[in-house]
Every structure is written in C-alpha cells, then in structure tokens.
Short mmCIF file of C-alpha atoms and ligand atoms in Angstrom, two decimals:
data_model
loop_
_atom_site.label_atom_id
_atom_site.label_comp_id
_atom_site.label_asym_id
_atom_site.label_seq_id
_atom_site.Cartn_x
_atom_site.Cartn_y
_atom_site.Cartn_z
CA UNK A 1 116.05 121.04 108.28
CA UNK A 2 116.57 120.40 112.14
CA UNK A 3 116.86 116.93 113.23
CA UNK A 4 115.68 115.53 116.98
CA UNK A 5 116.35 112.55 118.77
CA UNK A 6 113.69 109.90 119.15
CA UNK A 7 114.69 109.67 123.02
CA UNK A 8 114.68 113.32 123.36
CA UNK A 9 112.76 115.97 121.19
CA UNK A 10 115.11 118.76 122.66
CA UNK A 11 118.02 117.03 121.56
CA UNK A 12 118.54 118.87 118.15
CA UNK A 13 121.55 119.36 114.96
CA UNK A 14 121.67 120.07 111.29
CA UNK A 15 121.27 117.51 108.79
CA UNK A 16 125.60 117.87 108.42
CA UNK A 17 125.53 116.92 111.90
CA UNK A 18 123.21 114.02 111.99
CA UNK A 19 125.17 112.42 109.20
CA UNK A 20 128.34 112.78 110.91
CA UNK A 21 126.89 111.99 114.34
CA UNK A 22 124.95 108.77 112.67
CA UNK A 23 123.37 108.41 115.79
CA UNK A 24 122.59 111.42 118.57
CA UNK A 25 124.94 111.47 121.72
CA UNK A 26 121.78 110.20 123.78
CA UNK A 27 121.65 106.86 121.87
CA UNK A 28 118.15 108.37 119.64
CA UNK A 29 117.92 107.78 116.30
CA UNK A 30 117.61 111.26 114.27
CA UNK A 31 113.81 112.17 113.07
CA UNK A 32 113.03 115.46 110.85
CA UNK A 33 111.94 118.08 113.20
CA UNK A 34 108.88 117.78 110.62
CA UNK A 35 107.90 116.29 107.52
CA UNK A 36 107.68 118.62 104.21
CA UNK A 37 104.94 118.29 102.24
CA UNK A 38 104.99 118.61 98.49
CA UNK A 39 102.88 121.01 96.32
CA UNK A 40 100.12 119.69 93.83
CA UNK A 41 102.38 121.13 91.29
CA UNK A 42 105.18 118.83 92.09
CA UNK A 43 102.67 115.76 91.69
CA UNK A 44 100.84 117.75 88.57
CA UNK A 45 103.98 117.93 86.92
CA UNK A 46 106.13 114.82 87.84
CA UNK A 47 106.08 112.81 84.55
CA UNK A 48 107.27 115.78 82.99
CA UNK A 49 110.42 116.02 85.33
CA UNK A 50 113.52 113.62 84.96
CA UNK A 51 114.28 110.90 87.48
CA UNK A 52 117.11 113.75 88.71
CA UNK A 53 115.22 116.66 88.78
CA UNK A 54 112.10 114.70 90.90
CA UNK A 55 114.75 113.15 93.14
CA UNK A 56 116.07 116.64 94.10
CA UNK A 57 112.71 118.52 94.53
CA UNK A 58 112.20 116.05 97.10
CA UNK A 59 114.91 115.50 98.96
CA UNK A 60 115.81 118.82 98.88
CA UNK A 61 113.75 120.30 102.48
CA UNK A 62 115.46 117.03 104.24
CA UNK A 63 119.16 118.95 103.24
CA UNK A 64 118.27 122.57 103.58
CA UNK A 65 120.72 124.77 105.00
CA UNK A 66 123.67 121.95 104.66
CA UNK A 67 123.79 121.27 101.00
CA UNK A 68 123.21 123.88 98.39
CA UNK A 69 120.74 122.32 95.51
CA UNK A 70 122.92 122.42 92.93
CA UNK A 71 125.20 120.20 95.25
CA UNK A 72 122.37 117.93 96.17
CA UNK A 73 121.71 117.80 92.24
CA UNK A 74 125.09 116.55 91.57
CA UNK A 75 125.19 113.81 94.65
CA UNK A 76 122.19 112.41 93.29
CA UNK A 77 122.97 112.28 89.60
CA UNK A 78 125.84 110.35 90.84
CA UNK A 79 123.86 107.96 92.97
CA UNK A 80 120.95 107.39 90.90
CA UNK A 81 122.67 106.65 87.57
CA UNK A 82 121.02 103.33 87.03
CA UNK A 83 117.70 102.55 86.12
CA UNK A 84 114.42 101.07 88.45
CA UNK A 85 112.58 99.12 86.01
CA UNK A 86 108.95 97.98 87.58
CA UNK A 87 109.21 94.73 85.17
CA UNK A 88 105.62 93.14 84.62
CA UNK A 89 104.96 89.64 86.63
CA UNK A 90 101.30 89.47 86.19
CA UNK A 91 98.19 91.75 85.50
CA UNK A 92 98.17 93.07 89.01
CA UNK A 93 101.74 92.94 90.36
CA UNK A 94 105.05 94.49 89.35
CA UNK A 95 108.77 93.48 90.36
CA UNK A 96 110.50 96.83 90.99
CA UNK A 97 114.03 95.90 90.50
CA UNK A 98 116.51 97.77 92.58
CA UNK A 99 119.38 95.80 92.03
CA UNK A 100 120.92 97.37 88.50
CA UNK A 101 123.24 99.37 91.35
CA UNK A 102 127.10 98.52 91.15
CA UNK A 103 126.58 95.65 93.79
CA UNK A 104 123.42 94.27 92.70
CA UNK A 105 121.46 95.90 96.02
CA UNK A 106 119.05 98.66 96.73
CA UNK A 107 121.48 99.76 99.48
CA UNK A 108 123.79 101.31 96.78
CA UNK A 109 121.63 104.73 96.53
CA UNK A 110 121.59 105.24 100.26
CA UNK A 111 125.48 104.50 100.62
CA UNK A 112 126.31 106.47 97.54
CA UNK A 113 124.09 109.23 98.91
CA UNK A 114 125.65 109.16 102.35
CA UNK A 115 129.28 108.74 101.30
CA UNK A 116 128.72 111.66 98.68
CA UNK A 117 127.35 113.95 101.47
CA UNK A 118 129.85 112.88 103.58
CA UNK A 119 132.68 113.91 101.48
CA UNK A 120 131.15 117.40 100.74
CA UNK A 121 130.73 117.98 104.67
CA UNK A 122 134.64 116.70 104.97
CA UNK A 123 136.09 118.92 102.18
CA UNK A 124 134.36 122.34 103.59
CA UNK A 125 136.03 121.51 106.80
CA UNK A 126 139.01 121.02 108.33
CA UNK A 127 137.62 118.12 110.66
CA UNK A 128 139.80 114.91 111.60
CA UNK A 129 139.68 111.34 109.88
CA UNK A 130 135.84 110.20 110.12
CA UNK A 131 135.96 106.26 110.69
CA UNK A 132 132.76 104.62 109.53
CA UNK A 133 132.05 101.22 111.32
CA UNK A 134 129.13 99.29 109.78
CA UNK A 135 127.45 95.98 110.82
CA UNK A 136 126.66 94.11 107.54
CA UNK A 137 124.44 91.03 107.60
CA UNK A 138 125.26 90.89 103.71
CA UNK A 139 124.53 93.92 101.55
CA UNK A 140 125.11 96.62 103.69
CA UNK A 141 128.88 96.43 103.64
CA UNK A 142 129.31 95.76 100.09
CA UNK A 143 127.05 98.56 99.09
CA UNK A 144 129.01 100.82 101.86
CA UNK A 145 132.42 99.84 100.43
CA UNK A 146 131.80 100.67 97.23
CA UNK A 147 130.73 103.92 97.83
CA UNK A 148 132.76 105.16 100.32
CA UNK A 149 135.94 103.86 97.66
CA UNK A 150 138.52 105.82 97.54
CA UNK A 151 136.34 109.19 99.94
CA UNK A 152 139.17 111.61 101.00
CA UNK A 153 139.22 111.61 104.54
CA UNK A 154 136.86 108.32 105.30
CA UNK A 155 137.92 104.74 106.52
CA UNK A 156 135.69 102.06 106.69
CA UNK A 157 135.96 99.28 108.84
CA UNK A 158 132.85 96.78 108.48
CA UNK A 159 131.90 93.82 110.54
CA UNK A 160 130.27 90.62 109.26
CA UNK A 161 129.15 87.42 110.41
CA UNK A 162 131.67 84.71 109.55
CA UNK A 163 129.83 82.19 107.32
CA UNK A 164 126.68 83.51 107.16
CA UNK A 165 127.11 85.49 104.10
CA UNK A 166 126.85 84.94 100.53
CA UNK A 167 130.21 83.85 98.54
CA UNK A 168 129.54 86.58 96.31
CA UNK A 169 128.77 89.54 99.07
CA UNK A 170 131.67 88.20 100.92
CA UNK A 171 133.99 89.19 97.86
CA UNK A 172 132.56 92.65 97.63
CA UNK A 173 133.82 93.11 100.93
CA UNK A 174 137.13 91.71 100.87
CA UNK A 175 138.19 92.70 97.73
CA UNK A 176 138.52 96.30 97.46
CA UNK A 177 141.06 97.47 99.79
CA UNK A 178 142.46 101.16 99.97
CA UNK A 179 140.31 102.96 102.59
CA UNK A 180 138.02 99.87 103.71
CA UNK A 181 138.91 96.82 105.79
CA UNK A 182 136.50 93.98 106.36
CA UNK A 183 136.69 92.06 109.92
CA UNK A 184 134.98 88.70 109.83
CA UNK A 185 133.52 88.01 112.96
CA UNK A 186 133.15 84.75 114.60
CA UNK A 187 129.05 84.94 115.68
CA UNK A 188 126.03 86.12 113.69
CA UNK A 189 124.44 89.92 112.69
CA UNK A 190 123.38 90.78 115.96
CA UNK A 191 126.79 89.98 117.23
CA UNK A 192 128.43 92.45 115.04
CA UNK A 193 125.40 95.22 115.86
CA UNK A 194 126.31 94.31 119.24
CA UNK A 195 130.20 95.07 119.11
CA UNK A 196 129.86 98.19 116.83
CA UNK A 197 127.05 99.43 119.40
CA UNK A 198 129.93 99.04 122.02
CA UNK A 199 132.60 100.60 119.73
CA UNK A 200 130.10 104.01 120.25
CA UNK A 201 130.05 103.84 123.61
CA UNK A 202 133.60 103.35 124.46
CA UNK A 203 134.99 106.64 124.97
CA UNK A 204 138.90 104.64 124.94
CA UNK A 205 137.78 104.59 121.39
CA UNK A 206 135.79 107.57 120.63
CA UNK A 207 138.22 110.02 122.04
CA UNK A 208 140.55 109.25 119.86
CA UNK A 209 138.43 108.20 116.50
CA UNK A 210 135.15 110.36 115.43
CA UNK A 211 133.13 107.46 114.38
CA UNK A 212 130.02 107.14 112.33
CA UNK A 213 127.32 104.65 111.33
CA UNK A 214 126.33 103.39 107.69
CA UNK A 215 123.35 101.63 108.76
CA UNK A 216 120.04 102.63 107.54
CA UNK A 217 119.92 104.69 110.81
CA UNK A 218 122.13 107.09 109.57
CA UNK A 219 119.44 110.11 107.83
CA UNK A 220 122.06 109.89 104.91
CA UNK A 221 121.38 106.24 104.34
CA UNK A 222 117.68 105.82 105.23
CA UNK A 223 115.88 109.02 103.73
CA UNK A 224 117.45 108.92 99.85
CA UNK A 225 115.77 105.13 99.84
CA UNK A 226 112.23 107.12 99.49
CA UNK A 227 112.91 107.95 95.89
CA UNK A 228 112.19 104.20 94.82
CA UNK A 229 108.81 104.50 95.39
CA UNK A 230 108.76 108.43 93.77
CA UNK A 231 110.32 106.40 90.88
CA UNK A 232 107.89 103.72 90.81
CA UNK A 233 104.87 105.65 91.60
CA UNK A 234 105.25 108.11 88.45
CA UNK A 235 106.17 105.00 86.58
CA UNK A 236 102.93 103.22 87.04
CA UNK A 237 100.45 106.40 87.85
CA UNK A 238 99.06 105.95 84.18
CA UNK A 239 97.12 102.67 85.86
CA UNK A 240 95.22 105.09 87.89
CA UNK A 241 94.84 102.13 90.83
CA UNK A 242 95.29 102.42 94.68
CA UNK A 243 98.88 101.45 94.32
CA UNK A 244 100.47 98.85 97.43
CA UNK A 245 103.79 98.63 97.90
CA UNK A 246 105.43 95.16 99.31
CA UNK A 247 108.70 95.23 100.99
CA UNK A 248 111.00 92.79 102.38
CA UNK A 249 112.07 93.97 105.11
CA UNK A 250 115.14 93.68 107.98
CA UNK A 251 115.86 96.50 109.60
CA UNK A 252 112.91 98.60 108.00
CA UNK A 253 114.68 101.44 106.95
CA UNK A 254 113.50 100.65 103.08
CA UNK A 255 109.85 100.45 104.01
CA UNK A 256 110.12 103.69 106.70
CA UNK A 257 111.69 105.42 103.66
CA UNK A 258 108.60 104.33 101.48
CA UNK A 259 106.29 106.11 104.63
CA UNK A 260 107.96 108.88 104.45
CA UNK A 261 107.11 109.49 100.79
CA UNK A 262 103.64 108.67 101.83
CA UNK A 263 103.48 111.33 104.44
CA UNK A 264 105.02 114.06 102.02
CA UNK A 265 102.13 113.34 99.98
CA UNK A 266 102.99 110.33 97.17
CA UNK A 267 99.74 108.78 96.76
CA UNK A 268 100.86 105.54 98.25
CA UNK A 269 97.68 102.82 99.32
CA UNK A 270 99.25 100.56 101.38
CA UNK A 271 102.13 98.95 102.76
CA UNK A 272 102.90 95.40 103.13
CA UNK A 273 105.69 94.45 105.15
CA UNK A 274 106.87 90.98 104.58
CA UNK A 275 109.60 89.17 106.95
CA UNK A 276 111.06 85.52 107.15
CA UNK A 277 110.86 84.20 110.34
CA UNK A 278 112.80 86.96 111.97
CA UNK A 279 109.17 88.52 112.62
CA UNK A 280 109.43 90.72 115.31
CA UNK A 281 107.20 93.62 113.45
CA UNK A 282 104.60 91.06 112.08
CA UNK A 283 104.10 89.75 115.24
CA UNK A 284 103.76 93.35 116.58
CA UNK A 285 100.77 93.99 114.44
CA UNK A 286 98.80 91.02 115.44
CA UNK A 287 99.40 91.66 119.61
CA UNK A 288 100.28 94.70 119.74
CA UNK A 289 103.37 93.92 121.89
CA UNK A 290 106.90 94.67 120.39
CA UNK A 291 109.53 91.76 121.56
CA UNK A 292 112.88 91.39 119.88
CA UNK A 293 113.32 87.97 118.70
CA UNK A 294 116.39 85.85 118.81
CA UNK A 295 118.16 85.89 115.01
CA UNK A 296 117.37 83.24 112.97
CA UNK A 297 119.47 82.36 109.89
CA UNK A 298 117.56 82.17 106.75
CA UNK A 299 118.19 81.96 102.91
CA UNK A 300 116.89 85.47 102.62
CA UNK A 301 119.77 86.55 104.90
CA UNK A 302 119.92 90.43 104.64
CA UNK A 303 117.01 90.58 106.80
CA UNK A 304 117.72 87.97 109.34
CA UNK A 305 117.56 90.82 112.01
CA UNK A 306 115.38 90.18 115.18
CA UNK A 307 115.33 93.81 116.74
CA UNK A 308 114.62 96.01 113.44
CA UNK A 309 116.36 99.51 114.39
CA UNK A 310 113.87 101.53 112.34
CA UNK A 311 110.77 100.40 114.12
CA UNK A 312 110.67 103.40 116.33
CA UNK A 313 110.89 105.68 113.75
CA UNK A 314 107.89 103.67 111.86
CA UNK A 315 105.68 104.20 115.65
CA UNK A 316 106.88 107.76 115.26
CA UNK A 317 105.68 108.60 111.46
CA UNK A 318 101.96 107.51 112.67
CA UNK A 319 101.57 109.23 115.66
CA UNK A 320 102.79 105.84 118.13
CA UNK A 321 99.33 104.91 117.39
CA UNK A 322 98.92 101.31 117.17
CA UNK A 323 95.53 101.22 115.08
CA UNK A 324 96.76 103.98 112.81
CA UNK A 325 100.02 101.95 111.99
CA UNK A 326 97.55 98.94 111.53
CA UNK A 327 95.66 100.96 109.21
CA UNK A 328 98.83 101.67 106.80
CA UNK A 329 101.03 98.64 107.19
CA UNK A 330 100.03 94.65 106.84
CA UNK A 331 102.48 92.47 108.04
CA UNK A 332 103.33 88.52 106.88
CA UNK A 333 106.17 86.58 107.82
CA UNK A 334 107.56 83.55 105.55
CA UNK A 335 109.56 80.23 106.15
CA UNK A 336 112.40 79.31 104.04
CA UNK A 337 110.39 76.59 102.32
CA UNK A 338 107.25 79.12 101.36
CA UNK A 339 109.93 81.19 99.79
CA UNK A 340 111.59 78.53 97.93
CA UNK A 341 108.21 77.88 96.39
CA UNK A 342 107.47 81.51 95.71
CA UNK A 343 110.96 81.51 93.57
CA UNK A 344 109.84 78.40 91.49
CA UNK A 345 106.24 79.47 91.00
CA UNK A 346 107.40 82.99 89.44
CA UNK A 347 109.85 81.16 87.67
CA UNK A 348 106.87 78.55 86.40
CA UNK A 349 104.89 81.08 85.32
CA UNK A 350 106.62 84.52 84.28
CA UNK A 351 109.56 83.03 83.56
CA UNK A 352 111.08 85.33 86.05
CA UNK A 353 114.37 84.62 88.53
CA UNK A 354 113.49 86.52 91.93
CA UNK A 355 116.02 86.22 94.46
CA UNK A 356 114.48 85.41 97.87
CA UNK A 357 113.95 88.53 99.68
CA UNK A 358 112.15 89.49 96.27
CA UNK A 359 110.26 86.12 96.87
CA UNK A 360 109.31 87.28 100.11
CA UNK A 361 108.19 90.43 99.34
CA UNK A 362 106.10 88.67 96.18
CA UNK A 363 104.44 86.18 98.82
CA UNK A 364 102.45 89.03 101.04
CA UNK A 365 101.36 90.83 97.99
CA UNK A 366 100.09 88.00 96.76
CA UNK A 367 98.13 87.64 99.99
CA UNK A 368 97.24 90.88 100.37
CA UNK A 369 95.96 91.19 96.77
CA UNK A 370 94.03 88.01 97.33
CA UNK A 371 91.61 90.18 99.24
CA UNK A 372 92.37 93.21 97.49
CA UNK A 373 91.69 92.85 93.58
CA UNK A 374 91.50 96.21 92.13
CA UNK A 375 94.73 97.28 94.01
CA UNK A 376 97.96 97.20 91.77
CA UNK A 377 101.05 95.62 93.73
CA UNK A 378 104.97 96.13 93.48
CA UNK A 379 107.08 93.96 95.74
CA UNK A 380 110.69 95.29 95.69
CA UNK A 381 112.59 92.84 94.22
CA UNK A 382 116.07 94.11 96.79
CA UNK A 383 118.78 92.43 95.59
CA UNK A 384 119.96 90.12 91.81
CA UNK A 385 119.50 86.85 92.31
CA UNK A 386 123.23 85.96 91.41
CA UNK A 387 123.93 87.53 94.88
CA UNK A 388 122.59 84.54 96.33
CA UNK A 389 123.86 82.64 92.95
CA UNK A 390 124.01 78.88 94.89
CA UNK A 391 120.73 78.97 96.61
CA UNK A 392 119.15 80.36 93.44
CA UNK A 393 120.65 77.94 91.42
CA UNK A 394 119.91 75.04 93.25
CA UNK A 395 116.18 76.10 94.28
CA UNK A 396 115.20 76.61 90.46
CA UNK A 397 117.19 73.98 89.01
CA UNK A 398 118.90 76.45 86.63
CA UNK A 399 122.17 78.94 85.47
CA UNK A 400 121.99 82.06 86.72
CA UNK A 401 124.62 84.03 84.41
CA UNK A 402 127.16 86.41 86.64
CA UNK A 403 127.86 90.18 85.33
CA UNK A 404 130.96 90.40 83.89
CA UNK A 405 131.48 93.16 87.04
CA UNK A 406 130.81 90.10 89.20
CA UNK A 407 132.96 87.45 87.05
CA UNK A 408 135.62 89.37 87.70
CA UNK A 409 135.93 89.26 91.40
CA UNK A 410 136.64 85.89 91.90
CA UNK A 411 140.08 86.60 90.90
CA UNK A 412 140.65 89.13 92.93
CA UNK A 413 142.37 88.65 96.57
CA UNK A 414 140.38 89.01 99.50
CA UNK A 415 141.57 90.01 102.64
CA UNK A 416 139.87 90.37 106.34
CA UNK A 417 140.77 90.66 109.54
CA UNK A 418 139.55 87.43 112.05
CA UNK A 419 137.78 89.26 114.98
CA UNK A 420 136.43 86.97 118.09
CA UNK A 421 135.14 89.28 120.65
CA UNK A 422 134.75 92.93 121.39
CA UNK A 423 138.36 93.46 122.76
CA UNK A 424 140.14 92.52 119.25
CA UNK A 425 138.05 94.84 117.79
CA UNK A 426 139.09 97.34 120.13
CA UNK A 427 142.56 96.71 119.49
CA UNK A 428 141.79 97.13 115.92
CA UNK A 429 140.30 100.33 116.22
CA UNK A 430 143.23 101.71 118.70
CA UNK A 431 145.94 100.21 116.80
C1 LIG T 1 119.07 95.13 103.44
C2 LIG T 1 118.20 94.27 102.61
C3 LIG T 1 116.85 94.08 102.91
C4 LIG T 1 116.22 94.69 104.14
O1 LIG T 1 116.11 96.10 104.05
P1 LIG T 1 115.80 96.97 105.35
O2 LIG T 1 115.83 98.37 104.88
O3 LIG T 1 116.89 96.67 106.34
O4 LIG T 1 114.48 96.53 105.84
C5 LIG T 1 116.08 93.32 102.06
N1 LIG T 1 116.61 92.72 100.99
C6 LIG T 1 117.91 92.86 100.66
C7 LIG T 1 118.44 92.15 99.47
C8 LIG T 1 118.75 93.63 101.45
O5 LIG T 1 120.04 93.77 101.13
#
C-alpha cells in the first residue's frame, strides 16, 4: 500500500516509511493511496474466523509490501491478546470495553501495533536510533511507554501537561524507565503538541535525531484502532439491527479508525461523535465552519483537545463533502456536570462504573437512540474507571478496586524531567 500526504497527493512512501516518517516532510498527515474493500466472503465467514485471523485479513492491504502476513499475524497476536467484551447496559445499548489492555486504555493496540512494526522495520535495517516524541494529554504516553518497553533501537521521550493528568496515568509514565523518559511540562496538551510540533521542524534537532510521532497520526497508531469495531460488529451481528457506534472522541483518530472499517465494507449505521466542551467537530456539523477552540480542562481529560488532528482525514474519507459527513456522523458535546450524571445514572440503574469519557460517549447514544429506536448502540467505554480512580470515586460515592498491576505502581519511583519552554526541551533532545 502507497501512502499520500493530505497537503499533497503527489507526495508518496511505503507504509515502512510512513511509520517511520509519522508525519510526511510537507507537514500532511499520511492517507492510503485507496481504501481496500473486503470480499462478501470475508463478512460471510467472519464468526467462523478468530479475533487473530479477522484482525489480519483486514489489516493486511494497509501493510502490503512492508510486512509479510505471517509477520503481521504475529504483531497482532501480540497486540490483541486481551479481550473486547460489548457488556450489556440496557436492551438497546452496549458498553464495548477497551480498557482490559495493560494500561487500562484503548490506545494500547495502536501503540503495541506501532512499536511492534517499528521494531521489525529497525531490525531489517541498519538505520540509526529512532527517537519517538509523543504529546500525551493522559493515555497516550502511558499506552506508548509500555509498548515501546524495552524496543531495540527506540527511545521515547513523552511530554505531558504538569497537573493535568490523572495520579494514576502520571505513574505509568514515570515509572518505567530504561528506554523512555517522561518531561512534565509546565502548560496544558496543546502546549506540549505545540513544542513537539517545533521539535519536527527544527532541523538543529532533526539533523542529528530521526524523530517520529506516536500520536494517532502516525498510520501505525491510528489504522490497527479499526479492529474494535470488526470485533464488536461480529460480536453483536446475531441482533441483525442497524448497528451505531458512539465514540468519545479527542483527537478522532478512534472514530476515523471506526470510518475506515465502514468504508472497507463493515456494515456500520452510524456514527456518533460525542465531545466535552472541547467541541470543535460538533460545532463543525451544526455551521459548517471548522474553528479550533481554545483547550478546556475537563474531568474527561484525554480528549480535552481543541484542534482534533484527525479531522482532515475524517473530510477526506467522505469526499470533503459537508452533507455527506453529516449524513454518517452526529455530533454532541457534554459539560462536566451532564457527565457526572451520566456516571451515576448507569451506576443507578445497571449497576455499572463507566469512567467519564465512557459517560460521554453513553450520553449521545442515548440521544441519538432517543430518535432512533430500532437501532442497537455501543458507546466505547475508552479507558477503566480506576484511571480516573478520585473523580470516579467521589462522583459515585463508592470504591473502585485497583488491579493488582495498578496496586503495584505506587511503590515504584517516578522520575521526570521539569521542562518550561521549548528551548529546555531542545537542550534535552541535543544533550
Ligand atoms: C485518547 C482517548 C480518547 C480520545 O480518543 P481519540 O482517538 O483521540 O479521539 C477518549 N477516551 C480515552 C480514555 C482516551 O484515552
């Protein structure tokens, strides 16, 4: 599979190129030169396949020419090996839980994916250090960290806002060590997209480090994230209703995964896209006019992002089109106090603890459905709720237990680096 920049169709690599790359020279994020579509067959015969051997038949066109199936087998056995329950909330809507990854995110099977694929493309070559730098406004660098563990030939260096995230995604950062250093930065997400935007652009840097992005604009990172809803959809085609999918959403690279399946022919109905009041895209699909809004921190912090990167590869899928996008995607935006009271009415009534990005996502289906009663609904439920263990436990007035894999970090010593402005972090990264 070829790969093009959004900024310039003639601008075109290999998928081993994009990944390294992360992002083309002229600034464009990577698009498949086109989207593959899958035979009945594949659909016909689905529930008959494993999780592995689905994931593969499908992801396999995107990797063509780079990674030999039986490699792209083996990098997915390793970063799918944890279940994707859809657990029951009502008679119309399912939680799919993506969290039962080794730090409690959905973001683990896109890192794992791209730090596996990045390791193969390092060992068949000779090629200098690659330094990944990755803006985190929570799960991202946890989820990055923990993949990339320990890859021959990878540092990691990952920026995060100093305060703003959770005590518990804060120690998955600081507490591994080896090949990854955290830098806490004093300002909020957009400050850290900011600096590592920079960091690109600064050939001081860049001639002497090949750097590369984990961000869900990396191909490595965003496309794997369309097997959720493969996984999902053969999980609940036995309903045989229109099936919506509800995501909470940040940067958009979840839900623009989701499309993708779509357009290769997973018989998805709809998409809901649900924000907090970072709602640059919702806002899009009532005017029609994109504008980047100032960040706004939230209790559902991984997607307190105000200038979503994947929205131009979301115009792209449908055609830049603005009533075709409308006809796929329904967007809602939530305060902090709707989604407080979305966590303690699931929690009233199904007995269920979502944590609030899941609450988010749960809030637009339930609108959407509202109008909509013979559809069947997922929301993604993105991350366990004893990631955000305080402002769970204080919102539902219960204990949320910790993992044992979680217990155990609080003993462990964490370490970052204090970063103020972009020239420390340039003297980091020339050091
Ligand atoms: C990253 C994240 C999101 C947002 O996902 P995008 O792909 O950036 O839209 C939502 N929920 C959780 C828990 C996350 O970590």
């Amino acid at each position: 599979m070829q790969y093009y920049s959004l900024t310039n169709p003639l601008e075109k690599t290999n998928f081993a190129t994009a990944v390294v790359n992360g992002i083309a020279p002229d600034r464009g994020l990577y698009f498949p030169e086109s989207i593959p579509k899958l035979p009945a067959e594949f659909f016909a015969s689905m529930e008959h396949m494993t999780v592995h051997e689905m994931a593969t038949q499908a992801m396999l066109a995107y990797v063509e020419g780079d990674i030999p199936s039986a490699v792209l087998e083996r990098i997915i056995q390793n970063a799918l090996d944890f279940d994707f329950p859809v657990v029951p909330i009502d008679e119309n809507i399912g939680s799919l839980e993506l969290f039962h990854g080794p730090t409690l995110a959905f973001k683990d099977v896109g890192a794992r994916f791209m730090a596996q694929s990045l390791g193969y493309f390092n060992a068949n070559s000779s090629n200098q250090k690659v330094t990944v730098l990755v803006a985190t406004s929570g799960d991202t660098g946890g989820a990055v960290a923990n993949g990339f563990l320990g890859v021959e030939g990878i540092e990691v260096v990952i920026l995060y806002p100093k305060g703003k995230v959770s005590k518990v995604q804060e120690l998955q950062l600081t507490t591994l060590g080896q090949n990854i250093t955290a830098l806490e930065i004093d300002g909020v997400f957009d400050d850290c997209q900011d600096m590592v935007k920079t960091a690109f652009l600064d050939k001081d840097i860049t001639s002497i480090r090949k750097l590369t992005s984990a961000n869900s604009i990396n191909v490595a990172r965003w496309l794997p994230q369309m097997l959720y809803y493969f996984i999902a959809y053969r999980s609940l085609a036995h309903r045989k209703q229109p099936l919506v999918f509800s995501v909470p959403s940040g940067n958009f690279g979840n839900i623009c995964a989701g499309m993708m399946a779509q357009q290769m022919g997973l018989p998805i109905d709809h998409f809901i896209a649900c924000t907090n009041v970072n709602d640059a895209v919702p806002a899009y699909l009532e005017t029609g006019i994109y504008k980047a809004v100032t960040t706004t921190p939230t209790i559902s912090n991984a997607m307190d992002v105000g200038d979503p990167s994947n929205f131009v590869r979301i115009q792209k899928i449908y055609g830049n089109q603005f009533d075709n996008l409308k006809s796929h995607l329904t967007g809602y935006r939530f305060t902090d106090s709707a989604t407080r009271s979305a966590m303690k009415k699931i929690y009233a009534n199904a007995g269920y603890i979502a944590d609030p990005h899941g609450a988010v996502g749960y809030l637009g289906l339930n609108h959407y459905l509202d109008n909509h009663p013979n559809k069947y609904g997922v929301f993604l439920e993105t991350a366990h709720p004893v990631k955000f263990l305080n402002t769970v436990e204080e919102i539902l007035n219960t204990k949320v237990e910790l993992p044992s894999r979680i217990q155990s970090l609080f003993s462990k010593e964490q370490k970052s680096v204090s970063v103020t402005n972009y020239a420390d972090l340039k003297a980091y990264l020339l050091a």
